[in-house]
């Protein structure tokens, strides 16, 4: 006897097997909120990722040489010597002296405008050098050795080390947003599970009748799946719109700061596509959860 | 245990049923139903008629004994296989069990939709069937808006719409007037003539006399007696049907 059931839809009225509106209403809004929060969290995560990637690209090759010497003449002599030495050192792509004007501008927020003439506080001379390859401890060691003789007052540091704690914090935030997205997905699945269980209970008599008329678990699951699917699609669209509005507003606010670190976190087109896929993933997750919930529950019925 | 033989569509062998840990409501029930037979199941209220029919329409598994249906072992059969068997059976439930939020039309269309009949092939047969049971003008009413007898007719229409191989009806005329009862019985006979095996549970002794070639199974406190000897195993030679009318 052939027992294989053809996969047969109920026809256009399949969805009417469970009363409409039983699942919709609150479910649509729950999904909308979940999707909006996920979009915002994901956007933040992507922005953090971009920041870490772009900023570290720009900084990994960077080396700062400070000539720390209280005597201006000696300081300048050593700075020039160090600059010459750097330019002939293999692996150095370029090296340039940061102008006094530039230094004044950099320290102004901390020390106030230079008092003119002899500065009360001696400021080190700065050389901004860029290596061809990412800076390692070895590179720094080699640079220090080659500068020791010509410029004893030189202090050599990789630029990335200055920002390491900042990158560390941003990296942590990135993981946090990823975890947040995971938690939101879990919460969405849990909400769907509860709604479906509730609907299963409320429609138990109908399900029994459909079973006795030869309906399969999969046919019944499809009814719930579809109902949840419509809610999730509507909720997902609303949630995406809400989320994007928030993301764009935040983006504009951060953009207004004009800081390099922030603008390096700007979202690319692939990021926007990823955000647009959030509601799609939400619909898929909701429908999958609904299906599994129904199939599991029906297994206990004859 | 008997093997499936041509013409035997249901075999019960020493079947017992108890709900929970109560006493058995069916004990040592053995019988054979033949393809194309017309059977009445009688017995006092509480004798176990509905319980026996539940086993027949696969809503319940027995506590003991063996049941074969359509040549398959209904006891060991995995539950994924039940839907296909159930689609071959039409059921009129004692308490109708119409889907409350669906109209009379959609209730009657349900067995067709469940087995995947195209929507365009549903409207006419369903409308015809509802007209036949006298509910053409109540087609779009919900069960709650129908009288008991009207609901019963919807239930009957739903049970026969897909021309099942076996029709199981639990007190199908309990809520209708005698004229309608006779009319519905004639529907069952027409279906029976087309090859459907019919099992009707009823208290109504007048009904039994209406179908001359029917066989009667009597339940008494969960035990089956066989006044005509028709249900014995091995069975007598399948009977020929006297032409009605
Ligand atoms: N779900 C159940 N749980 C426990 N006991 C049940 C259940 N269904 C029926 N019974 C008991 O089984 C016995 C047979 O019930 P059943 O419904 O089969 O009788 P019946 O012959 O159909 O009666 P009626 O003519 O009144 O419909 C009764 O004693 C009843 O109380
Ligand atoms: Mg009964």
Coordinates of C-alpha atoms and ligand atoms in Angstrom, one line a residue:
Chain A
X1 CA 0.0 0.0 0.0
X2 CA 1.4 3.3 -1.0
X3 CA 1.3 5.7 1.9
X4 CA 3.3 8.6 0.5
X5 CA 1.1 11.7 0.8
X6 CA 1.3 14.1 -2.0
X7 CA 1.9 17.6 -0.7
X8 CA -1.5 19.1 -1.3
X9 CA -2.5 22.6 -0.5
X10 CA -6.0 23.3 0.8
X11 CA -6.7 25.7 -1.9
X12 CA -7.3 29.4 -1.5
X13 CA -9.3 28.9 1.7
X14 CA -6.6 27.0 3.5
X15 CA -5.8 30.0 5.7
X16 CA -9.4 30.1 6.8
X17 CA -9.0 26.9 8.8
X18 CA -7.9 28.9 11.8
X19 CA -9.9 32.0 12.4
X20 CA -8.2 35.1 11.0
X21 CA -7.0 37.6 13.5
X22 CA -6.3 34.9 16.1
X23 CA -2.5 35.4 15.6
X24 CA -2.3 38.8 14.0
X25 CA -2.8 42.0 15.9
X26 CA -0.2 41.9 18.7
X27 CA 2.1 39.5 16.8
X28 CA 2.6 42.0 14.0
X29 CA 3.7 44.7 16.3
X30 CA 5.9 42.4 18.4
X31 CA 7.7 41.4 15.2
X32 CA 7.9 45.0 14.1
X33 CA 9.6 46.0 17.3
X34 CA 12.0 43.1 17.2
X35 CA 13.0 43.8 13.6
X36 CA 13.4 47.5 14.3
X37 CA 15.7 46.8 17.3
X38 CA 17.6 44.2 15.3
X39 CA 18.1 46.6 12.5
X40 CA 19.5 49.3 14.9
X41 CA 21.7 46.8 16.7
X42 CA 23.0 45.3 13.4
X43 CA 23.7 48.8 12.0
X44 CA 25.7 49.6 15.1
X45 CA 27.6 46.4 14.9
X46 CA 28.4 47.0 11.2
X47 CA 29.5 50.5 12.0
X48 CA 31.8 49.3 14.8
X49 CA 33.2 46.7 12.4
X50 CA 33.9 49.3 9.8
X51 CA 35.5 51.6 12.3
X52 CA 37.9 48.9 13.5
X53 CA 38.7 47.8 10.0
X54 CA 39.2 51.2 8.3
X55 CA 40.9 52.9 11.2
X56 CA 43.3 50.1 11.8
X57 CA 44.1 50.0 8.0
X58 CA 45.1 53.6 8.3
X59 CA 47.0 53.2 11.5
X60 CA 48.8 49.9 11.3
X61 CA 51.6 51.3 9.2
X62 CA 51.9 54.5 11.2
X63 CA 54.9 55.2 13.4
X64 CA 55.4 58.4 15.5
X65 CA 58.8 59.5 16.5
X66 CA 59.0 62.1 19.3
X67 CA 62.2 64.0 20.0
X68 CA 61.9 64.8 23.7
X69 CA 64.5 67.4 24.5
X70 CA 64.1 70.6 26.5
X71 CA 66.7 72.5 24.4
X72 CA 65.1 73.8 21.2
X73 CA 68.3 73.8 19.2
X74 CA 69.3 70.3 20.1
X75 CA 65.8 69.1 19.6
X76 CA 65.7 70.5 16.0
X77 CA 69.1 69.1 15.2
X78 CA 68.1 65.6 16.4
X79 CA 64.8 65.8 14.6
X80 CA 66.5 66.6 11.3
X81 CA 69.0 63.8 11.8
X82 CA 66.3 61.3 12.7
X83 CA 64.3 62.4 9.6
X84 CA 67.3 61.8 7.4
X85 CA 68.0 58.4 9.0
X86 CA 64.3 57.4 8.7
X87 CA 64.2 58.2 5.0
X88 CA 67.1 55.9 4.3
X89 CA 65.8 53.1 6.5
X90 CA 64.4 50.2 4.4
X91 CA 60.7 49.6 5.0
X92 CA 59.9 53.2 5.6
X93 CA 57.5 54.5 2.9
X94 CA 57.6 58.1 4.0
X95 CA 58.5 60.3 6.9
X96 CA 57.8 63.9 7.5
X97 CA 58.3 66.4 10.3
X98 CA 55.0 67.6 11.8
X99 CA 55.2 71.4 11.5
X100 CA 55.3 73.6 14.6
X101 CA 52.0 75.1 13.5
X102 CA 50.4 71.7 13.3
X103 CA 51.7 70.8 16.7
X104 CA 50.4 74.0 18.2
X105 CA 47.0 73.2 16.7
X106 CA 47.1 69.7 18.2
X107 CA 47.9 70.7 21.7
X108 CA 45.9 73.8 21.8
X109 CA 42.8 72.2 23.3
X110 CA 45.0 70.9 26.2
X111 CA 47.5 73.6 26.8
X112 CA 45.9 76.7 25.4
X113 CA 47.4 78.9 22.6
X114 CA 51.2 79.0 22.6
X115 CA 52.5 82.0 24.6
X116 CA 54.7 83.1 21.7
X117 CA 58.5 83.1 21.6
X118 CA 59.9 80.6 24.1
X119 CA 57.1 78.2 25.1
X120 CA 56.8 77.8 28.8
X121 CA 56.4 74.1 28.3
X122 CA 58.8 72.5 25.9
X123 CA 56.9 70.5 23.3
X124 CA 58.6 67.5 21.7
X125 CA 59.3 67.5 17.9
X126 CA 57.1 65.0 16.1
X127 CA 57.9 62.9 13.0
X128 CA 55.1 61.1 11.3
X129 CA 56.4 58.0 9.5
X130 CA 54.6 55.4 7.5
X131 CA 55.9 51.9 7.0
X132 CA 55.2 49.7 4.0
X133 CA 54.1 46.8 6.2
X134 CA 52.1 46.7 9.4
X135 CA 54.2 47.7 12.4
X136 CA 55.5 44.9 14.6
X137 CA 57.6 44.9 17.8
X138 CA 60.6 44.0 15.6
X139 CA 60.1 46.9 13.2
X140 CA 59.9 49.3 16.2
X141 CA 63.0 47.7 17.7
X142 CA 65.0 48.1 14.5
X143 CA 63.9 51.7 14.1
X144 CA 64.9 52.5 17.7
X145 CA 68.3 51.0 17.2
X146 CA 69.0 52.9 14.0
X147 CA 67.8 56.2 15.6
X148 CA 69.7 55.8 18.9
X149 CA 73.0 57.1 17.6
X150 CA 71.7 60.0 15.5
X151 CA 68.9 61.1 17.8
X152 CA 69.4 59.8 21.4
X153 CA 66.2 61.7 22.5
X154 CA 64.0 59.9 20.0
X155 CA 61.0 57.9 21.3
X156 CA 59.5 55.6 18.8
X157 CA 55.9 54.4 19.0
X158 CA 53.5 52.6 16.7
X159 CA 50.4 54.8 16.2
X160 CA 48.1 51.8 16.7
X161 CA 49.3 51.4 20.3
X162 CA 47.8 54.8 21.2
X163 CA 44.4 53.7 20.0
X164 CA 44.5 50.1 21.1
X165 CA 42.2 50.6 24.1
X166 CA 39.7 52.4 21.9
X167 CA 39.8 49.6 19.4
X168 CA 39.5 47.1 22.2
X169 CA 36.3 48.9 23.4
X170 CA 34.9 49.2 20.0
X171 CA 35.6 45.5 19.3
X172 CA 33.8 44.6 22.5
X173 CA 30.9 46.7 21.5
X174 CA 30.8 44.9 18.1
X175 CA 30.5 41.6 19.9
X176 CA 27.9 43.0 22.2
X177 CA 25.7 44.1 19.2
X178 CA 26.2 40.7 17.7
X179 CA 25.0 39.1 20.9
X180 CA 22.1 41.5 21.0
X181 CA 21.0 40.5 17.5
X182 CA 21.2 36.9 18.7
X183 CA 19.1 37.6 21.7
X184 CA 16.5 39.5 19.7
X185 CA 16.3 36.5 17.3
X186 CA 15.8 34.2 20.3
X187 CA 13.1 36.5 21.7
X188 CA 11.3 36.6 18.4
X189 CA 11.3 32.8 18.2
X190 CA 10.0 32.7 21.7
X191 CA 7.2 35.1 21.0
X192 CA 6.2 33.1 17.9
X193 CA 6.3 29.9 19.9
X194 CA 4.0 31.2 22.6
X195 CA 1.6 32.7 20.1
X196 CA 1.4 29.5 18.1
X197 CA 1.0 27.3 21.2
X198 CA -1.8 29.6 22.3
X199 CA -3.4 29.4 18.9
X200 CA -3.1 25.6 18.8
X201 CA -4.9 25.4 22.1
X202 CA -7.6 27.8 20.9
X203 CA -8.1 25.8 17.7
X204 CA -7.7 22.3 19.1
X205 CA -11.2 21.2 18.1
X206 CA -10.8 22.4 14.6
X207 CA -7.4 20.7 14.3
X208 CA -8.9 17.4 15.6
X209 CA -11.7 17.7 13.0
X210 CA -9.2 18.4 10.2
X211 CA -7.1 15.4 11.4
X212 CA -10.2 13.1 11.3
X213 CA -11.0 14.3 7.8
X214 CA -7.6 13.2 6.7
X215 CA -5.6 16.4 7.1
X216 CA -1.9 16.0 7.7
X217 CA 0.2 17.6 10.3
X218 CA 2.1 19.4 7.5
X219 CA -1.1 20.8 6.1
X220 CA -2.1 22.2 9.5
X221 CA 1.4 23.5 10.1
X222 CA 1.2 25.3 6.8
X223 CA -1.9 27.2 7.9
X224 CA -0.1 28.5 11.0
X225 CA 3.1 29.1 9.0
X226 CA 1.2 31.2 6.5
X227 CA -0.6 33.2 9.1
X228 CA 2.6 33.9 11.0
X229 CA 4.3 34.6 7.7
X230 CA 1.9 37.4 6.8
X231 CA 2.2 38.9 10.3
X232 CA 6.0 38.7 10.1
X233 CA 6.1 40.2 6.6
X234 CA 4.0 43.2 7.7
X235 CA 5.8 43.6 11.0
X236 CA 9.1 43.2 9.3
X237 CA 8.4 45.9 6.8
X238 CA 7.2 48.3 9.5
X239 CA 10.2 47.3 11.7
X240 CA 12.7 47.9 8.9
X241 CA 11.3 51.3 8.2
X242 CA 11.4 52.3 11.8
X243 CA 14.9 50.9 12.3
X244 CA 16.2 52.6 9.2
X245 CA 14.8 56.0 10.3
X246 CA 16.6 55.6 13.6
X247 CA 19.8 54.5 12.0
X248 CA 19.8 57.4 9.5
X249 CA 19.1 59.9 12.2
X250 CA 21.9 58.6 14.4
X251 CA 24.2 58.5 11.3
X252 CA 23.5 62.2 10.7
X253 CA 24.1 63.1 14.3
X254 CA 27.4 61.2 14.4
X255 CA 28.3 62.5 10.9
X256 CA 27.9 66.0 12.4
X257 CA 30.7 65.3 14.8
X258 CA 33.1 65.2 11.9
X259 CA 35.5 63.1 13.8
X260 CA 37.6 60.7 11.7
X261 CA 36.9 57.7 13.8
X262 CA 33.2 58.1 13.4
X263 CA 33.2 58.7 9.7
X264 CA 35.3 55.6 9.2
X265 CA 32.3 53.7 10.5
X266 CA 30.0 54.8 7.8
X267 CA 27.9 52.0 6.3
X268 CA 28.6 50.8 2.8
X269 CA 26.1 49.5 0.3
X270 CA 26.7 45.9 1.4
X271 CA 25.9 46.9 4.9
X272 CA 22.6 48.4 3.8
X273 CA 21.7 45.2 2.0
X274 CA 22.5 43.3 5.1
X275 CA 20.1 45.5 7.1
X276 CA 17.4 45.1 4.5
X277 CA 17.8 41.3 4.9
X278 CA 16.9 41.5 8.6
X279 CA 13.1 41.4 8.1
X280 CA 13.6 38.6 5.6
X281 CA 15.5 36.6 8.2
X282 CA 12.8 37.5 10.7
X283 CA 10.1 36.1 8.5
X284 CA 12.1 33.0 7.9
X285 CA 12.7 32.5 11.6
X286 CA 9.1 33.2 12.5
X287 CA 7.8 30.7 9.9
X288 CA 10.3 28.1 10.8
X289 CA 9.5 28.4 14.5
X290 CA 5.8 28.2 13.8
X291 CA 6.2 25.1 11.7
X292 CA 8.4 23.3 14.2
X293 CA 6.1 24.3 17.1
X294 CA 3.0 22.9 15.3
X295 CA 4.6 19.7 14.1
X296 CA 5.9 19.0 17.6
X297 CA 2.6 19.7 19.3
X298 CA 0.6 17.6 16.8
X299 CA 2.9 14.6 17.3
X300 CA 1.1 14.0 20.6
X301 CA -2.3 13.8 18.9
X302 CA -3.5 10.7 17.1
Chain B
X1 CA -5.2 -13.8 13.1
X2 CA -7.0 -13.6 9.8
X3 CA -5.3 -12.2 6.8
X4 CA -6.9 -9.7 4.4
X5 CA -9.2 -11.3 1.9
X6 CA -10.8 -9.8 -1.1
X7 CA -14.0 -8.0 -0.1
X8 CA -13.2 -7.6 3.6
X9 CA -12.6 -4.0 4.4
X10 CA -12.6 -4.1 8.2
X11 CA -11.6 -6.9 10.5
X12 CA -11.8 -6.6 14.3
X13 CA -10.3 -9.5 16.3
X14 CA -10.9 -9.6 20.0
X15 CA -10.7 -5.9 20.4
X16 CA -10.9 -4.3 23.8
X17 CA -11.1 -0.6 24.7
X18 CA -10.8 1.2 28.0
X19 CA -10.5 4.9 28.6
X20 CA -7.7 5.5 31.0
X21 CA -7.8 3.0 33.8
X22 CA -11.6 2.5 33.8
X23 CA -13.3 -0.7 33.1
X24 CA -13.4 -1.8 29.5
X25 CA -16.2 -0.1 27.5
X26 CA -15.6 -2.7 24.6
X27 CA -14.7 -6.3 25.3
X28 CA -13.8 -9.1 22.9
X29 CA -15.3 -7.4 19.9
X30 CA -14.7 -9.5 16.7
X31 CA -16.4 -8.9 13.4
X32 CA -15.7 -8.4 9.7
X33 CA -17.2 -5.8 7.4
X34 CA -17.5 -6.5 3.7
X35 CA -17.1 -4.1 0.9
X36 CA -20.4 -2.8 -0.2
X37 CA -22.2 -3.9 3.0
X38 CA -24.8 -1.8 4.8
X39 CA -24.5 -2.3 8.6
X40 CA -26.6 -1.0 11.5
X41 CA -25.0 -0.8 15.0
X42 CA -27.6 -0.7 17.7
X43 CA -27.5 -0.9 21.5
X44 CA -28.6 1.0 24.5
X45 CA -27.2 4.4 25.4
X46 CA -23.8 3.9 26.9
X47 CA -23.4 0.4 25.3
X48 CA -20.3 1.6 23.4
X49 CA -21.6 2.4 19.9
X50 CA -19.7 5.7 19.6
X51 CA -16.6 4.0 21.1
X52 CA -16.7 1.3 18.5
X53 CA -17.2 3.8 15.7
X54 CA -14.2 5.8 16.9
X55 CA -12.1 2.8 16.4
X56 CA -13.6 2.5 12.9
X57 CA -12.8 6.0 11.9
X58 CA -9.4 5.9 13.4
X59 CA -9.9 8.5 16.1
X60 CA -8.9 6.0 18.8
X61 CA -6.5 3.1 19.1
X62 CA -7.8 0.0 21.0
X63 CA -6.3 -1.1 24.3
X64 CA -6.0 -4.7 23.0
X65 CA -6.8 -6.9 20.0
X66 CA -6.2 -6.5 16.4
X67 CA -7.8 -4.3 13.7
X68 CA -7.2 -4.4 10.0
X69 CA -8.6 -1.7 7.7
X70 CA -8.3 -1.6 4.0
X71 CA -5.8 -4.4 4.2
X72 CA -3.5 -2.5 6.6
X73 CA -2.8 -3.2 10.2
X74 CA -4.4 -0.2 12.0
X75 CA -2.7 -0.9 15.3
X76 CA 0.9 -0.9 14.4
X77 CA 0.5 1.7 11.6
X78 CA 2.6 4.8 12.1
X79 CA 0.5 7.9 12.6
X80 CA 1.8 9.5 9.4
X81 CA -0.1 6.9 7.5
X82 CA -3.4 7.6 9.1
X83 CA -4.4 10.6 7.0
X84 CA -4.6 8.6 3.8
X85 CA -6.8 6.0 5.4
X86 CA -9.0 8.6 7.0
X87 CA -9.6 10.2 3.6
X88 CA -11.2 7.0 2.5
X89 CA -13.7 7.2 5.3
X90 CA -16.6 9.6 5.7
X91 CA -17.7 10.3 9.2
X92 CA -20.9 11.8 10.6
X93 CA -20.1 12.5 14.3
X94 CA -22.7 12.1 16.9
X95 CA -22.2 15.7 18.0
X96 CA -21.6 16.9 14.3
X97 CA -18.3 18.5 15.0
X98 CA -18.7 21.2 12.4
X99 CA -15.9 23.8 12.3
X100 CA -17.6 26.7 14.0
X101 CA -16.0 29.6 12.2
X102 CA -16.5 28.1 8.7
X103 CA -19.8 28.4 6.8
X104 CA -21.9 25.4 5.9
X105 CA -20.3 25.6 2.4
X106 CA -16.8 25.6 3.7
X107 CA -17.5 22.8 6.2
X108 CA -18.8 20.6 3.4
X109 CA -15.8 21.6 1.1
X110 CA -13.3 20.6 3.8
X111 CA -12.7 17.0 2.9
X112 CA -12.2 18.0 -0.7
X113 CA -9.8 20.7 0.2
X114 CA -7.9 18.5 2.6
X115 CA -7.3 16.0 -0.2
X116 CA -6.2 18.7 -2.6
X117 CA -9.1 19.0 -5.0
X118 CA -8.8 22.0 -7.2
X119 CA -10.9 25.0 -6.0
X120 CA -12.8 25.2 -9.3
X121 CA -13.9 21.6 -8.9
X122 CA -15.3 22.2 -5.5
X123 CA -18.0 24.8 -5.8
X124 CA -20.5 22.9 -7.8
X125 CA -20.5 19.5 -6.0
X126 CA -20.6 21.2 -2.7
X127 CA -23.5 23.4 -3.8
X128 CA -25.3 20.4 -5.2
X129 CA -24.8 18.4 -2.1
X130 CA -26.1 21.2 0.1
X131 CA -29.1 21.5 -2.1
X132 CA -29.7 17.8 -1.9
X133 CA -29.9 18.0 1.9
X134 CA -32.2 21.0 1.6
X135 CA -29.7 23.7 2.7
X136 CA -29.2 25.5 -0.6
X137 CA -30.3 28.8 1.0
X138 CA -28.3 28.3 4.2
X139 CA -25.0 27.7 2.4
X140 CA -23.3 30.7 3.9
X141 CA -24.6 30.4 7.4
X142 CA -22.3 29.5 10.2
X143 CA -23.0 26.4 12.3
X144 CA -24.1 28.5 15.2
X145 CA -26.8 30.0 13.0
X146 CA -28.2 26.6 12.0
X147 CA -30.7 24.5 13.8
X148 CA -29.7 21.1 15.2
X149 CA -31.2 19.3 12.3
X150 CA -29.7 21.6 9.8
X151 CA -26.2 21.1 11.4
X152 CA -26.7 17.4 11.2
X153 CA -27.4 17.7 7.5
X154 CA -24.3 19.7 7.0
X155 CA -22.4 17.0 8.8
X156 CA -23.9 14.4 6.6
X157 CA -23.1 16.3 3.4
X158 CA -19.5 16.7 4.6
X159 CA -19.2 13.0 5.3
X160 CA -20.3 11.9 1.8
X161 CA -19.1 14.8 -0.4
X162 CA -15.9 12.9 -1.4
X163 CA -17.6 9.6 -2.0
X164 CA -15.8 7.7 0.7
X165 CA -15.2 4.0 0.5
X166 CA -16.7 3.6 3.9
X167 CA -19.2 5.8 5.6
X168 CA -19.5 5.8 9.4
X169 CA -22.5 7.6 10.8
X170 CA -23.2 8.0 14.5
X171 CA -26.9 8.7 15.1
X172 CA -27.2 10.6 11.8
X173 CA -30.9 11.0 12.1
X174 CA -31.2 11.8 15.8
X175 CA -32.1 15.5 15.2
X176 CA -34.3 15.4 12.1
X177 CA -38.0 14.7 11.5
X178 CA -39.0 11.3 10.2
X179 CA -39.4 12.5 6.6
X180 CA -35.9 13.9 6.6
X181 CA -34.6 10.7 8.3
X182 CA -35.9 8.6 5.5
X183 CA -34.5 11.0 2.9
X184 CA -31.1 10.9 4.5
X185 CA -31.3 7.1 4.7
X186 CA -32.0 7.1 1.0
X187 CA -28.8 9.1 0.5
X188 CA -26.8 6.5 2.4
X189 CA -28.4 3.7 0.3
X190 CA -27.6 5.6 -2.9
X191 CA -24.0 5.9 -1.8
X192 CA -24.1 2.2 -0.8
X193 CA -25.2 1.2 -4.2
X194 CA -22.2 3.0 -5.7
X195 CA -20.0 0.8 -3.6
X196 CA -19.6 2.6 -0.3
X197 CA -19.7 0.4 2.8
X198 CA -22.1 2.0 5.3
X199 CA -22.1 1.7 9.1
X200 CA -24.9 3.5 10.9
X201 CA -25.2 3.6 14.7
X202 CA -28.7 4.2 15.8
X203 CA -31.3 3.6 18.5
X204 CA -34.1 4.0 16.0
X205 CA -35.5 0.5 15.4
X206 CA -37.8 1.9 12.7
X207 CA -34.7 2.9 10.7
X208 CA -33.4 -0.7 10.7
X209 CA -36.5 -1.9 8.9
X210 CA -36.1 0.7 6.2
X211 CA -33.1 -1.0 4.7
X212 CA -34.1 -4.5 3.9
X213 CA -30.6 -5.8 3.0
X214 CA -28.8 -4.4 6.0
X215 CA -27.0 -6.3 8.7
X216 CA -27.5 -5.6 12.3
X217 CA -24.7 -5.5 14.9
X218 CA -26.0 -5.2 18.5
X219 CA -23.8 -3.9 21.3
X220 CA -24.7 -4.8 24.9
X221 CA -22.5 -3.4 27.6
X222 CA -19.5 -3.4 25.4
X223 CA -20.1 -6.9 24.0
X224 CA -21.1 -7.5 20.4
X225 CA -23.9 -9.9 19.7
X226 CA -24.6 -11.1 16.2
X227 CA -28.3 -11.8 15.9
X228 CA -28.2 -12.6 12.2
X229 CA -24.9 -14.5 12.3
X230 CA -23.7 -12.3 9.5
X231 CA -20.6 -11.1 11.3
X232 CA -19.2 -14.6 12.1
X233 CA -15.7 -15.4 11.1
X234 CA -15.2 -17.0 8.6
X235 CA -18.0 -15.1 7.0
X236 CA -20.8 -16.6 5.0
X237 CA -20.6 -16.0 1.2
X238 CA -21.0 -12.3 0.4
X239 CA -24.7 -11.6 -0.1
X240 CA -26.2 -10.3 -3.2
X241 CA -28.3 -7.2 -2.9
X242 CA -31.9 -7.1 -3.7
X243 CA -32.7 -4.3 -6.0
X244 CA -34.5 -1.5 -4.3
X245 CA -37.4 0.3 -6.0
Ligands
LIG1 N1 -13.7 9.8 26.5 C1 -14.2 9.0 27.4 N2 -13.6 8.8 28.6 C2 -14.2 8.0 29.5 N3 -15.2 7.2 29.3 C3 -15.9 7.3 28.2 C4 -15.4 8.2 27.1 N4 -16.3 8.1 26.1 C5 -17.2 7.2 26.4 N5 -17.0 6.7 27.7 C6 -17.8 5.7 28.4 O1 -17.8 4.6 27.5 C7 -19.1 4.0 27.6 C8 -19.6 3.9 26.1 O2 -19.8 5.2 25.6 P1 -20.3 5.4 24.1 O3 -20.2 6.9 23.9 O4 -19.5 4.6 23.3 O5 -21.8 4.9 24.2 P2 -22.9 5.0 23.1 O6 -23.4 3.6 22.9 O7 -22.4 5.7 21.9 O8 -24.0 5.8 23.8 P3 -25.1 6.8 23.2 O9 -26.1 6.0 22.5 O10 -25.7 7.5 24.4 O11 -24.4 7.7 22.2 C9 -20.0 4.9 28.4 O12 -20.1 4.3 29.7 C10 -19.2 6.2 28.6 O13 -19.4 6.7 29.8
LIG2 MG1 -22.9 7.5 21.0

